[in-house]
């Protein structure tokens, strides 16, 4: 396998957008290619993530983005892996470049949901659960993650403040991120006073519905030895699957797909969790951040929420987690989310995150989950 680098990256500001997912993806993809110092014609394959294009009357968006970039002859695939779609796209691009099928590939994820009301968006999202068993019986993602949060708080001695600390920290980080949907800090009292959405999850335990687009270019250093930016070396790119429906799982105190992906990623990278300088993890709900940190091996089971309250995961803490603001506050435009996590790592490493810098940027990990863990992707990056 050839070494693979991330050599350019771009993102728009998440939130409610006027442009379509296709338009946003094309614009951000062009920016990422420019950022990499390449021409569109140097891209050998494009990997495009988009889940809800049908709500905009647009499927098969990949070739249309290539049309917009002026490279209609370049092959493209449009991928769907629920909330982990664009990290799955990065994995496919990695395999392609590492295997020598392309010297450079574009990864872009885009989603637009702002034209849907909360009820409709919740309904569309729920199709990513197990339809006959979960969705058809009324399950929604806030409800499914509330089930995991309930199991956690009954198994361990937690307080609402422990989960509140995750929300307060991620809002504080997002307030310093120009790409973030919510650029405002919240207090613990604001968290505690916020309305209940699906007990025990309150408003500020939940990510919002966001529109957004994020893109990156990956390339082989033997073909492009002089990158325009400090590249991210992809040390591991791992995808896993797991039993999808919660009722078929034996353990609700973790996500098996994350546990396996983390273990395999550390094995391939030849690193241990203590060697990671900062992380972007999938915090669609605050409980998800706690579970991710335990499943990936950063904290013992039952302790991650408490560590957040103690400040361990703050930007200036021992292990900065979600310096971007995470899904909770940077936002969760489904198919852009995984690529957006890598944009954050790229910006941190290239000194483009003023006001939200983490102290050390030698190694980073990104973790992106599909639904309640039916799929998971973990990447580990390091500097050259
Ligand atoms: C939590 C949730 C139900 C709130 O939806 P809602 O009650 O319809 O909220 P609205 O869109 O009417 O917004 C009302 C206000 O709350 C804010 N808001 C909405 N969602 C928010 C969130 N998750 N966190 C913080 N603030 C939020 C809005 O910005 C708005 O603020 P404003 O009055 O200052 O403009 C919705 O955001 C949600 O379902 N989130 C989860 C999405 C999800 O399941 N994703 C998949 C994960 S696997």
Coordinates of C-alpha atoms and ligand atoms in Angstrom, one line a residue:
X1 CA 0.0 0.0 0.0
X2 CA 1.1 3.5 -0.7
X3 CA 1.2 6.2 2.0
X4 CA -1.8 8.5 1.7
X5 CA -1.9 12.2 2.7
X6 CA -4.8 14.7 3.2
X7 CA -3.4 17.7 1.3
X8 CA -6.2 20.2 1.1
X9 CA -9.5 20.9 2.9
X10 CA -12.4 23.3 3.0
X11 CA -15.8 23.7 4.7
X12 CA -18.7 26.2 4.6
X13 CA -20.4 27.5 7.7
X14 CA -22.9 25.0 8.9
X15 CA -26.5 26.2 9.6
X16 CA -29.5 27.0 7.4
X17 CA -28.3 27.5 3.9
X18 CA -30.0 29.0 0.9
X19 CA -28.0 26.9 -1.7
X20 CA -28.7 23.3 -2.5
X21 CA -26.4 20.5 -1.3
X22 CA -25.2 20.1 -4.9
X23 CA -24.3 23.8 -5.1
X24 CA -22.6 23.9 -1.7
X25 CA -20.7 20.6 -2.4
X26 CA -19.4 21.9 -5.8
X27 CA -18.2 25.2 -4.3
X28 CA -16.5 23.7 -1.2
X29 CA -15.0 20.9 -3.4
X30 CA -13.4 23.6 -5.7
X31 CA -12.1 25.3 -2.6
X32 CA -10.5 22.1 -1.3
X33 CA -8.8 21.4 -4.6
X34 CA -7.5 25.0 -4.8
X35 CA -6.3 24.7 -1.2
X36 CA -4.4 21.6 -2.2
X37 CA -2.6 23.5 -4.9
X38 CA -4.1 21.2 -7.6
X39 CA -6.2 21.6 -10.7
X40 CA -9.5 19.7 -10.9
X41 CA -8.1 17.6 -13.8
X42 CA -5.5 16.2 -11.5
X43 CA -8.3 14.4 -9.5
X44 CA -8.6 10.8 -10.5
X45 CA -11.8 9.9 -8.7
X46 CA -14.4 11.7 -6.6
X47 CA -16.2 10.2 -3.6
X48 CA -19.4 12.1 -2.7
X49 CA -21.5 11.6 0.4
X50 CA -25.1 12.6 0.4
X51 CA -28.1 10.9 2.2
X52 CA -31.1 13.1 1.7
X53 CA -30.7 14.4 -1.9
X54 CA -34.1 12.9 -2.7
X55 CA -35.8 15.6 -0.5
X56 CA -34.2 18.1 -3.0
X57 CA -35.3 15.9 -6.0
X58 CA -31.6 15.1 -6.7
X59 CA -30.0 11.7 -6.5
X60 CA -26.7 10.6 -8.2
X61 CA -25.2 14.0 -7.2
X62 CA -21.6 12.8 -7.7
X63 CA -21.3 13.2 -11.5
X64 CA -23.1 16.5 -11.3
X65 CA -20.5 17.9 -8.9
X66 CA -17.8 16.7 -11.3
X67 CA -19.7 18.5 -14.1
X68 CA -19.6 21.7 -12.0
X69 CA -15.9 21.2 -11.4
X70 CA -15.3 20.9 -15.1
X71 CA -14.2 17.3 -15.0
X72 CA -17.3 15.4 -16.2
X73 CA -15.2 12.5 -17.5
X74 CA -13.8 11.7 -14.0
X75 CA -15.5 8.7 -12.2
X76 CA -17.6 9.5 -9.2
X77 CA -19.5 7.4 -6.7
X78 CA -22.3 8.8 -4.4
X79 CA -22.2 7.1 -1.0
X80 CA -24.7 6.7 1.9
X81 CA -23.7 5.4 5.3
X82 CA -26.1 7.5 7.4
X83 CA -24.3 9.9 9.6
X84 CA -20.9 8.4 8.8
X85 CA -21.3 8.8 5.0
X86 CA -18.3 11.2 4.3
X87 CA -15.9 9.3 6.6
X88 CA -16.9 6.2 4.6
X89 CA -16.2 8.3 1.5
X90 CA -12.7 9.1 2.9
X91 CA -12.1 5.4 3.6
X92 CA -13.0 4.6 -0.1
X93 CA -10.7 7.4 -1.3
X94 CA -7.9 6.1 1.0
X95 CA -8.3 2.6 -0.4
X96 CA -8.2 3.9 -4.0
X97 CA -5.1 6.0 -3.5
X98 CA -3.3 3.5 -1.3
X99 CA -4.0 0.8 -3.8
X100 CA -2.7 2.8 -6.7
X101 CA -6.0 3.3 -8.6
X102 CA -5.7 7.1 -8.4
X103 CA -2.9 9.5 -7.4
X104 CA -5.4 12.0 -6.0
X105 CA -9.0 11.8 -5.0
X106 CA -11.7 14.2 -3.9
X107 CA -13.9 13.5 -0.9
X108 CA -16.9 15.8 -0.4
X109 CA -20.0 15.4 1.8
X110 CA -23.0 17.7 1.7
X111 CA -26.5 17.8 3.2
X112 CA -29.4 20.2 3.2
X113 CA -32.2 19.7 5.6
X114 CA -33.2 23.3 6.3
X115 CA -36.2 23.1 3.9
X116 CA -37.7 20.5 6.2
X117 CA -39.5 21.1 9.5
X118 CA -38.3 19.3 12.6
X119 CA -41.0 16.6 12.4
X120 CA -40.2 15.8 8.7
X121 CA -36.5 15.8 9.3
X122 CA -36.8 13.5 12.4
X123 CA -38.9 11.1 10.2
X124 CA -36.4 11.0 7.4
X125 CA -33.5 10.5 9.8
X126 CA -35.3 7.6 11.5
X127 CA -35.2 5.6 8.2
X128 CA -31.5 5.0 9.1
X129 CA -32.6 2.8 12.0
X130 CA -34.1 -0.7 11.6
X131 CA -37.4 0.2 10.0
X132 CA -39.7 -2.8 10.8
X133 CA -38.5 -3.1 14.4
X134 CA -37.5 0.5 15.4
X135 CA -38.8 3.2 13.1
X136 CA -42.2 1.6 12.4
X137 CA -42.8 1.4 16.1
X138 CA -42.1 5.1 16.7
X139 CA -38.4 5.1 17.5
X140 CA -36.5 8.3 16.6
X141 CA -32.8 9.1 17.1
X142 CA -33.4 11.3 20.1
X143 CA -35.4 8.3 21.5
X144 CA -32.8 5.7 20.7
X145 CA -29.9 7.7 22.2
X146 CA -32.1 8.5 25.2
X147 CA -32.4 4.7 25.8
X148 CA -28.5 4.5 25.8
X149 CA -28.3 7.5 28.1
X150 CA -30.9 5.9 30.5
X151 CA -28.9 2.6 30.6
X152 CA -25.7 4.7 31.3
X153 CA -27.2 6.7 34.2
X154 CA -28.7 3.6 35.8
X155 CA -25.4 1.7 35.5
X156 CA -23.1 4.4 36.8
X157 CA -23.5 7.2 39.4
X158 CA -23.9 10.1 37.0
X159 CA -25.4 13.6 37.5
X160 CA -27.0 15.8 34.8
X161 CA -24.1 18.2 35.3
X162 CA -21.7 15.6 33.9
X163 CA -23.6 15.6 30.6
X164 CA -24.1 19.3 30.8
X165 CA -20.3 19.7 31.0
X166 CA -20.0 18.1 27.5
X167 CA -22.6 20.5 26.0
X168 CA -21.1 23.6 27.7
X169 CA -17.6 22.6 26.5
X170 CA -18.7 22.0 22.9
X171 CA -20.6 25.2 22.7
X172 CA -17.6 27.1 24.1
X173 CA -15.4 25.6 21.3
X174 CA -18.0 26.2 18.6
X175 CA -18.2 29.9 19.7
X176 CA -14.6 30.2 18.4
X177 CA -15.3 28.3 15.1
X178 CA -16.4 30.3 12.1
X179 CA -17.7 27.0 10.5
X180 CA -20.0 26.3 13.4
X181 CA -23.8 26.4 13.3
X182 CA -24.1 27.7 16.9
X183 CA -21.5 30.3 17.7
X184 CA -22.6 30.9 21.2
X185 CA -21.5 29.8 24.6
X186 CA -24.0 28.4 27.1
X187 CA -23.9 28.2 30.9
X188 CA -24.5 25.1 33.0
X189 CA -27.7 26.7 34.2
X190 CA -28.9 27.2 30.6
X191 CA -28.3 23.5 30.0
X192 CA -30.2 22.5 33.1
X193 CA -33.1 24.8 32.4
X194 CA -33.5 23.6 28.8
X195 CA -36.6 21.7 27.8
X196 CA -36.7 17.9 27.9
X197 CA -36.6 16.3 24.4
X198 CA -36.5 12.6 25.1
X199 CA -35.8 11.9 28.8
X200 CA -33.1 12.1 30.0
X201 CA -31.9 14.2 27.0
X202 CA -32.6 17.9 27.1
X203 CA -32.4 20.4 24.2
X204 CA -28.7 21.0 24.8
X205 CA -27.9 17.3 24.9
X206 CA -28.9 17.1 21.2
X207 CA -27.2 18.1 18.0
X208 CA -29.2 20.4 15.7
X209 CA -30.4 19.7 12.1
X210 CA -27.8 21.5 10.0
X211 CA -27.1 22.1 6.4
X212 CA -23.4 22.0 5.4
X213 CA -20.7 20.9 3.1
X214 CA -17.1 19.8 3.8
X215 CA -14.4 18.5 1.4
X216 CA -10.8 17.3 1.3
X217 CA -8.3 16.1 -1.3
X218 CA -6.2 13.0 -0.5
X219 CA -3.1 12.2 -2.5
X220 CA -0.2 9.9 -2.7
X221 CA 3.1 11.6 -1.7
X222 CA 5.0 9.7 -4.4
X223 CA 2.9 11.4 -7.0
X224 CA 2.6 14.8 -5.3
X225 CA 5.7 15.1 -3.1
X226 CA 5.5 18.9 -2.5
X227 CA 2.1 19.6 -0.8
X228 CA 0.9 23.2 -0.6
X229 CA 0.0 22.7 3.1
X230 CA 1.2 20.6 6.1
X231 CA -0.3 17.3 5.1
X232 CA -2.1 14.8 7.4
X233 CA -0.6 11.4 7.1
X234 CA -3.4 8.8 7.2
X235 CA -2.0 6.3 9.7
X236 CA -5.2 4.2 9.9
X237 CA -8.6 4.2 8.1
X238 CA -10.9 1.6 9.5
X239 CA -14.6 0.8 8.9
X240 CA -16.7 -1.6 11.0
X241 CA -20.3 -2.7 11.3
X242 CA -22.4 -4.1 14.1
X243 CA -25.9 -5.3 14.9
X244 CA -28.1 -2.3 14.1
X245 CA -31.2 -2.5 16.3
X246 CA -30.8 -1.8 20.0
X247 CA -33.2 -4.6 21.0
X248 CA -30.8 -7.1 19.5
X249 CA -27.8 -6.0 21.5
X250 CA -26.5 -7.6 24.7
X251 CA -24.9 -4.4 26.0
X252 CA -26.2 -0.9 25.8
X253 CA -23.2 0.7 27.6
X254 CA -21.1 1.0 24.5
X255 CA -21.2 0.7 20.7
X256 CA -19.5 -2.5 19.5
X257 CA -18.7 -1.0 16.1
X258 CA -16.7 1.8 17.8
X259 CA -14.9 -0.6 20.1
X260 CA -13.7 -2.7 17.1
X261 CA -12.9 0.3 14.9
X262 CA -10.8 1.9 17.6
X263 CA -8.9 -1.3 18.5
X264 CA -8.1 -2.0 14.8
X265 CA -7.2 1.7 14.1
X266 CA -4.7 1.8 17.0
X267 CA -3.2 -1.6 15.8
X268 CA -2.8 -0.4 12.3
X269 CA -1.3 3.0 13.4
X270 CA 1.0 1.3 15.9
X271 CA -0.2 3.7 18.5
X272 CA -2.0 3.6 21.9
X273 CA -4.7 6.0 23.0
X274 CA -2.3 7.9 25.3
X275 CA -0.3 9.0 22.2
X276 CA -3.3 10.9 20.6
X277 CA -3.1 14.6 21.1
X278 CA -6.7 15.6 20.3
X279 CA -9.9 14.0 19.0
X280 CA -13.1 14.8 17.0
X281 CA -15.7 12.3 18.1
X282 CA -19.3 11.6 17.1
X283 CA -21.4 13.5 19.7
X284 CA -24.8 13.5 18.1
X285 CA -26.0 13.5 21.7
X286 CA -23.9 14.2 24.8
X287 CA -24.2 10.5 25.8
X288 CA -22.6 9.6 22.4
X289 CA -19.4 11.6 23.3
X290 CA -19.1 9.8 26.7
X291 CA -19.6 6.4 25.1
X292 CA -17.1 7.1 22.3
X293 CA -14.4 8.1 24.7
X294 CA -14.9 4.9 26.7
X295 CA -15.3 2.6 23.6
X296 CA -12.1 4.0 22.0
X297 CA -10.2 3.3 25.2
X298 CA -9.5 6.8 26.4
X299 CA -11.3 6.4 29.7
X300 CA -12.5 3.4 31.7
X301 CA -16.2 2.6 31.4
X302 CA -18.5 4.8 33.3
X303 CA -16.0 7.6 33.8
X304 CA -16.0 9.8 30.6
X305 CA -18.9 12.1 31.6
X306 CA -17.2 12.7 35.0
X307 CA -13.9 13.5 33.2
X308 CA -15.7 16.1 31.2
X309 CA -17.0 17.8 34.3
X310 CA -13.5 17.8 35.6
X311 CA -12.2 19.6 32.5
X312 CA -10.0 16.8 31.1
X313 CA -11.6 17.1 27.7
X314 CA -11.6 20.9 27.4
X315 CA -9.5 22.5 24.7
X316 CA -6.7 23.2 27.2
X317 CA -7.3 20.0 29.1
X318 CA -5.2 16.8 29.1
X319 CA -7.2 15.4 26.1
X320 CA -9.0 18.0 24.0
X321 CA -12.2 16.5 22.6
X322 CA -14.2 18.2 19.8
X323 CA -12.3 21.5 19.6
X324 CA -14.5 22.3 16.6
X325 CA -17.6 22.2 18.8
X326 CA -18.6 18.7 17.7
X327 CA -21.9 17.7 16.2
X328 CA -23.5 19.2 19.3
X329 CA -22.6 22.8 18.5
X330 CA -20.6 22.9 15.3
X331 CA -23.6 21.1 13.9
X332 CA -24.5 17.8 12.2
X333 CA -25.1 18.1 8.4
X334 CA -25.2 14.3 8.3
X335 CA -23.2 13.6 5.1
X336 CA -20.8 16.4 5.7
X337 CA -20.1 15.6 9.3
X338 CA -17.2 13.1 8.9
X339 CA -15.4 15.2 6.3
X340 CA -15.9 18.2 8.6
X341 CA -14.2 16.4 11.4
X342 CA -11.1 16.0 9.2
X343 CA -11.3 19.6 8.1
X344 CA -10.9 20.5 11.8
X345 CA -7.9 18.3 12.2
X346 CA -6.4 19.9 9.0
X347 CA -7.0 23.4 10.2
X348 CA -5.5 22.7 13.7
X349 CA -2.4 21.2 12.1
X350 CA -2.0 24.0 9.7
X351 CA -2.5 26.8 12.2
X352 CA -5.8 27.8 10.8
X353 CA -7.9 27.5 14.0
X354 CA -7.2 30.9 15.7
X355 CA -8.8 31.2 19.1
X356 CA -9.5 27.5 19.4
X357 CA -6.0 26.0 19.1
X358 CA -5.3 22.8 20.9
X359 CA -1.9 22.6 22.7
X360 CA -0.4 19.7 20.7
X361 CA -1.2 18.6 17.1
X362 CA 1.2 15.7 16.4
X363 CA -1.5 13.1 16.2
X364 CA -5.3 13.2 16.0
X365 CA -8.2 10.7 15.8
X366 CA -11.6 11.2 14.1
X367 CA -14.6 9.0 15.0
X368 CA -17.9 9.0 13.0
X369 CA -20.9 6.7 13.7
X370 CA -23.7 5.7 11.4
X371 CA -27.1 5.8 13.2
X372 CA -26.7 4.1 16.6
X373 CA -23.6 2.3 15.5
X374 CA -24.7 0.0 12.7
X375 CA -21.5 1.4 11.0
X376 CA -18.5 3.3 12.3
X377 CA -15.4 4.8 10.8
X378 CA -12.2 5.7 12.7
X379 CA -9.2 7.6 11.2
X380 CA -5.9 8.3 12.9
X381 CA -3.7 11.0 11.5
X382 CA -0.2 12.3 12.2
X383 CA 2.2 15.0 11.0
X384 CA 4.9 13.9 8.6
Ligands
LIG1 C1 -33.6 19.0 19.7 C2 -34.6 19.3 18.6 C3 -35.8 18.4 18.7 C4 -35.0 20.8 18.6 O1 -35.9 21.0 17.6 P1 -37.1 22.1 17.7 O2 -37.7 22.0 19.1 O3 -38.0 22.0 16.5 O4 -36.3 23.4 17.7 P2 -36.4 24.6 16.6 O5 -35.8 24.2 15.3 O6 -37.9 25.1 16.6 O7 -35.5 25.8 17.3 C5 -35.9 26.5 18.4 C6 -34.6 27.2 19.0 O8 -33.8 26.2 19.6 C7 -32.5 26.2 18.9 N1 -32.1 24.8 18.7 C8 -32.7 23.9 17.9 N2 -32.1 22.7 18.1 C9 -31.1 22.9 19.0 C10 -30.1 22.1 19.5 N3 -30.0 20.8 19.2 N4 -29.2 22.6 20.4 C11 -29.3 23.9 20.7 N5 -30.2 24.8 20.3 C12 -31.1 24.2 19.4 C13 -32.8 26.9 17.5 O9 -31.7 27.5 17.0 C14 -33.9 27.9 17.9 O10 -33.2 29.0 18.6 P3 -33.8 30.5 18.4 O11 -35.2 30.4 19.0 O12 -32.9 31.3 19.2 O13 -33.8 30.7 16.9 C15 -33.9 19.0 17.2 O14 -32.8 19.9 17.1 C16 -33.4 17.6 17.0 O15 -34.2 16.7 16.8 N6 -32.1 17.3 17.1 C17 -31.6 16.0 17.0 C18 -31.3 15.7 15.5 C19 -31.0 14.2 15.3 O16 -31.6 13.4 15.8 N7 -29.9 14.0 14.5 C20 -29.5 12.6 14.2 C21 -28.5 12.2 15.3 S1 -28.2 10.5 15.2

